[in-house]
Short mmCIF file of C-alpha atoms in Angstrom, two decimals:
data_model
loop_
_atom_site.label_atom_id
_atom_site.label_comp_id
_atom_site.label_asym_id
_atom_site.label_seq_id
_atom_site.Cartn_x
_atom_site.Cartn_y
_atom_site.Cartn_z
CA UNK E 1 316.97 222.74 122.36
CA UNK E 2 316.44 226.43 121.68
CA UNK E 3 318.75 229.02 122.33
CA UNK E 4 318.44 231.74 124.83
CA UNK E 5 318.49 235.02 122.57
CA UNK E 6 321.40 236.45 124.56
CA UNK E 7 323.52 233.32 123.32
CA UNK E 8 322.54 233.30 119.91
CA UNK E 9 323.53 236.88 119.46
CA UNK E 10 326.66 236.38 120.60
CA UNK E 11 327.24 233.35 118.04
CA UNK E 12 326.07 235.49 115.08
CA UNK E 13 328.52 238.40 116.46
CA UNK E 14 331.41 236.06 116.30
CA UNK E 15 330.67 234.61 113.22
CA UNK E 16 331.08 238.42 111.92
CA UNK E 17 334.14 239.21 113.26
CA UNK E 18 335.76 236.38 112.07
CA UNK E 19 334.26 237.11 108.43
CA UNK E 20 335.98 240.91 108.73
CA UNK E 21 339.28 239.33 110.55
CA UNK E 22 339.43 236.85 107.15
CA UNK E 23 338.13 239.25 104.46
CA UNK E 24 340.08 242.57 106.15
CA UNK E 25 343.04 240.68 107.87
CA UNK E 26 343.87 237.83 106.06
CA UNK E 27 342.51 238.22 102.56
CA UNK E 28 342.99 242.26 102.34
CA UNK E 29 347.14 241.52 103.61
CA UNK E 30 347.28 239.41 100.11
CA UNK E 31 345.83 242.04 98.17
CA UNK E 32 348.14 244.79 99.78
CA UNK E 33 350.99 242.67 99.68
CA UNK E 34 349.91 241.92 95.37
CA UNK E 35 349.33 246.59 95.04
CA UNK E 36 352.58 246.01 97.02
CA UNK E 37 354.54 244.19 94.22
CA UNK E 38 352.80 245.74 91.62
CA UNK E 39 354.40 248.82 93.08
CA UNK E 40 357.84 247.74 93.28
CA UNK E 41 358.32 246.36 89.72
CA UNK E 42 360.32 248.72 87.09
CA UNK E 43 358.14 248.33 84.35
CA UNK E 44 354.69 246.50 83.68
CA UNK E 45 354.57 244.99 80.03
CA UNK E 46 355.09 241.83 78.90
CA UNK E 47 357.67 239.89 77.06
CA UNK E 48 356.44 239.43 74.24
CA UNK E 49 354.95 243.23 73.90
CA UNK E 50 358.65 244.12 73.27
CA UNK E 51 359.53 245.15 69.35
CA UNK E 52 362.90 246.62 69.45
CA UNK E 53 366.05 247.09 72.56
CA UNK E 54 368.69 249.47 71.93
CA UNK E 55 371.50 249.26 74.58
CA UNK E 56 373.89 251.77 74.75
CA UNK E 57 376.92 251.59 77.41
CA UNK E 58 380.73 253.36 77.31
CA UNK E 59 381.83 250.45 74.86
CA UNK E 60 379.25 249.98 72.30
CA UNK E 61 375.19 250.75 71.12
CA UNK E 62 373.33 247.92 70.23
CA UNK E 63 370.09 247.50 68.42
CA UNK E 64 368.34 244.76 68.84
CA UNK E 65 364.59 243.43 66.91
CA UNK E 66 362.70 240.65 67.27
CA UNK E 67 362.91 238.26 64.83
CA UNK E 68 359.58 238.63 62.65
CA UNK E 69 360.03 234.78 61.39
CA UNK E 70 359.48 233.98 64.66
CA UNK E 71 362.00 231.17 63.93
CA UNK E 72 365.68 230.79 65.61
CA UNK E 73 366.70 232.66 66.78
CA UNK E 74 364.33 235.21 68.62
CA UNK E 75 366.29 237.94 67.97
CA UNK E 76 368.41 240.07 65.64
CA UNK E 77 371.49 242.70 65.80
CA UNK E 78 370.20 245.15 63.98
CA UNK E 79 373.92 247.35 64.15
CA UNK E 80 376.92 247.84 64.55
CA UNK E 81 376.49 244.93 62.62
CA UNK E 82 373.80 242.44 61.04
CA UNK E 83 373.48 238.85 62.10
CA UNK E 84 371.34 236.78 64.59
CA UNK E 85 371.57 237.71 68.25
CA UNK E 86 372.39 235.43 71.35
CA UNK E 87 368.90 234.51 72.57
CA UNK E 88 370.45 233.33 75.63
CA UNK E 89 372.08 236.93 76.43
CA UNK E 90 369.10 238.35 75.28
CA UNK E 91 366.51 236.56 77.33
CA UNK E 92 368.67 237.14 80.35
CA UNK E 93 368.17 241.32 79.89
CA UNK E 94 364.49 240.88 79.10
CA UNK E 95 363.85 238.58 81.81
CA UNK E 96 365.10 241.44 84.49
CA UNK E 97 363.34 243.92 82.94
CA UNK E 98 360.15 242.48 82.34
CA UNK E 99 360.59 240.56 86.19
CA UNK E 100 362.72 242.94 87.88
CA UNK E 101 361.68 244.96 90.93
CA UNK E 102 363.22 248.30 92.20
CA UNK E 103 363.90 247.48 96.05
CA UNK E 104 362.76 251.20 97.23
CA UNK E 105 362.04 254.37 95.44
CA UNK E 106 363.93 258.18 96.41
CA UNK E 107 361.99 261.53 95.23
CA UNK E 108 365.27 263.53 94.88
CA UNK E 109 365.68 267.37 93.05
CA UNK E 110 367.04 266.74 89.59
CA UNK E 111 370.35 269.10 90.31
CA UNK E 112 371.19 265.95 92.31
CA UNK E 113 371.48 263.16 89.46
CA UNK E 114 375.00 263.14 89.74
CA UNK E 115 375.37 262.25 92.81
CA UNK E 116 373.86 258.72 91.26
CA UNK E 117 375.85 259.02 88.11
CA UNK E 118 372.49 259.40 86.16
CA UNK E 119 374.11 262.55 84.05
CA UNK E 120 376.94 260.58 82.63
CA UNK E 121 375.02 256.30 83.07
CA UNK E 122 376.69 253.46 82.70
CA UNK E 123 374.11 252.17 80.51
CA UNK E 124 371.00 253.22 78.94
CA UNK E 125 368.54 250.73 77.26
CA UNK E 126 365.41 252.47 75.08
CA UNK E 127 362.27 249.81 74.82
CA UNK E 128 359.77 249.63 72.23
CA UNK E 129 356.81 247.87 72.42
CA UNK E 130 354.53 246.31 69.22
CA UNK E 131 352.31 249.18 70.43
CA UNK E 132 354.51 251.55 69.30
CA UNK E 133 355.06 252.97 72.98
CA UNK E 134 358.76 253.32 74.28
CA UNK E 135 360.09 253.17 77.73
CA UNK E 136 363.91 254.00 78.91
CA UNK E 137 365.89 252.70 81.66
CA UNK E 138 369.21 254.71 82.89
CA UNK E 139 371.33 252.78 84.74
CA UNK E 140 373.88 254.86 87.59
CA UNK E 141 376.04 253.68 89.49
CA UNK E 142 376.05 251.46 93.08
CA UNK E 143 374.70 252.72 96.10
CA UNK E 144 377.13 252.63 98.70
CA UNK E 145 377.07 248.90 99.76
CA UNK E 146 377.73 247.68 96.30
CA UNK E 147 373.98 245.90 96.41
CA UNK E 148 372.02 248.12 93.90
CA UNK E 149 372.37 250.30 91.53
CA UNK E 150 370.37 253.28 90.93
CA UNK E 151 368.68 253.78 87.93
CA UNK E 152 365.79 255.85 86.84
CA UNK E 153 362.88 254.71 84.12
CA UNK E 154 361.40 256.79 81.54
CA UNK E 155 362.95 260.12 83.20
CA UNK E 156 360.61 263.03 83.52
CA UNK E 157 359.96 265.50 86.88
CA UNK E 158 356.67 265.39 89.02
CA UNK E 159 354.02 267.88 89.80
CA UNK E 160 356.92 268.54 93.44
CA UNK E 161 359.54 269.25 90.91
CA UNK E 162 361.63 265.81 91.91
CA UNK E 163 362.23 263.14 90.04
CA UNK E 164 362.45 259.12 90.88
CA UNK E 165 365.75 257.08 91.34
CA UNK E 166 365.11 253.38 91.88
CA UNK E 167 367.27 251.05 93.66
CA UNK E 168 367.57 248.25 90.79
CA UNK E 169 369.43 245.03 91.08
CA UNK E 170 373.28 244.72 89.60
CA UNK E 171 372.55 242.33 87.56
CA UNK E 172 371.80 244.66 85.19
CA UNK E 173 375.19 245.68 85.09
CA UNK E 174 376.30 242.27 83.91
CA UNK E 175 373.51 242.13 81.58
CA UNK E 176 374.26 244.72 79.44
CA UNK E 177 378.19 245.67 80.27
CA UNK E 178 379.49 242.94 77.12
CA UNK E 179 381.62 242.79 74.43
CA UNK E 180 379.81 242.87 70.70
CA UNK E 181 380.79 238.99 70.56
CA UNK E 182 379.04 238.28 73.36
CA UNK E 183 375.68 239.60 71.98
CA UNK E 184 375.81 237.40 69.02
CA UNK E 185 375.04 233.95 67.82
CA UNK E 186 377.32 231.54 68.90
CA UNK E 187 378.52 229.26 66.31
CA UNK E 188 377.11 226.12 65.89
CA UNK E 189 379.40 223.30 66.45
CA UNK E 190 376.96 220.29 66.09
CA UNK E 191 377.91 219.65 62.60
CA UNK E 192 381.72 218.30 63.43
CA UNK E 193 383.93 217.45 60.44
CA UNK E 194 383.90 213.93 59.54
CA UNK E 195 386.26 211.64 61.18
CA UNK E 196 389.25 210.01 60.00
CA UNK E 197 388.29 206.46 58.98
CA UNK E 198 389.97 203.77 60.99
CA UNK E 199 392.99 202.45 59.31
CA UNK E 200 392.61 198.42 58.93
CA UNK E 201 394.83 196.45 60.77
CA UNK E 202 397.99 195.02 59.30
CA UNK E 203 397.82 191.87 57.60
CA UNK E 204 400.49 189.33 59.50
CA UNK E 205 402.44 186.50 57.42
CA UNK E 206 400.94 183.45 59.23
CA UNK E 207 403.69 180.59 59.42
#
């Protein structure tokens, strides 16, 4: 049966819009929501791009390298002291920043970085990559419902004269605010001492 033209321009219209409701609507939200993301995390390299981590808080500065064995563990304390590094403790930093996401972004004047305790941080940790490139993360204080912290990443002003302050997670905090003993190896108690034999029993005079 053929179509009357009226009705088969209609069909053809509808199959378009729903090709631009998919393609804009439904396909072009996941890409937004992906430039979305891609906007919100701190920094965009990879694990295993990282070299080198120097973490410096009120307490201590660490330097940390990657192990160039590539054997246990993964990573070294370079100083205070020498010795293999925590992985575990390790992994746990580089996981949030190579993972983490800044929750929103404020363009503030610089004369106002103490009012995030950026002047005098809690924490800073300098990254270098194999590249040879370096990134910084400065790590303030909480905002005021204890949720975030704010931090700021490789600090420099823009063309308005502001700079950035992220809203990072606290877990930062944790990740870095340790003792030296924390950050390195634990010791390895698999190989226990040997145990006492077991005493044989007592010979009884049988009557």
């Amino acid at each position: 049966m053929k179509l009357p033209r009226t009705t088969l321009i209609l069909i053809l219209l509808a199959l378009g819009l729903g090709g631009f409701v998919y393609f804009h609507e439904i396909r072009g939200a996941t890409v937004r929501e992906e430039i979305k993301e891609q906007k919100q995390k701190i920094f965009s390299f990879a694990e295993d791009d990282v070299q080198a981590l120097t973490v410096k808080t009120n307490k201590l500065t660490l330097n940390l390298e990657r192990n160039p064995e590539s054997s246990n563990p993964k990573w070294l304390i370079k100083s205070p002291i020498s010795g293999p590094a925590n992985d575990a403790i390790v992994s746990y930093l580089m996981d949030l920043l190579v993972k983490g996401n800044s929750d929103r972004t404020l363009s503030t004047p610089p004369k106002e970085l103490k009012e995030f305790a950026l002047d005098q941080p809690q924490a800073t940790i300098n990254i270098t990559l194999k590249n040879r490139q370096s990134h910084q993360l400065i790590l303030g204080k909480s905002n005021f419902n204890g949720r975030f912290l704010y931090a700021q990443t490789d600090p420099g002003t823009k063309p308005d004269g502001n700079i950035n302050v992220l809203l990072v997670s606290t877990d930062f905090a944790n990740a870095v605010n340790r003792e030296l003993s924390e950050w390195k190896q634990p010791v390895d108690n698999s190989q226990k001492l040997p145990g006492l034999s077991t005493p044989l029993p007592i010979p009884t005079n049988s009557k």
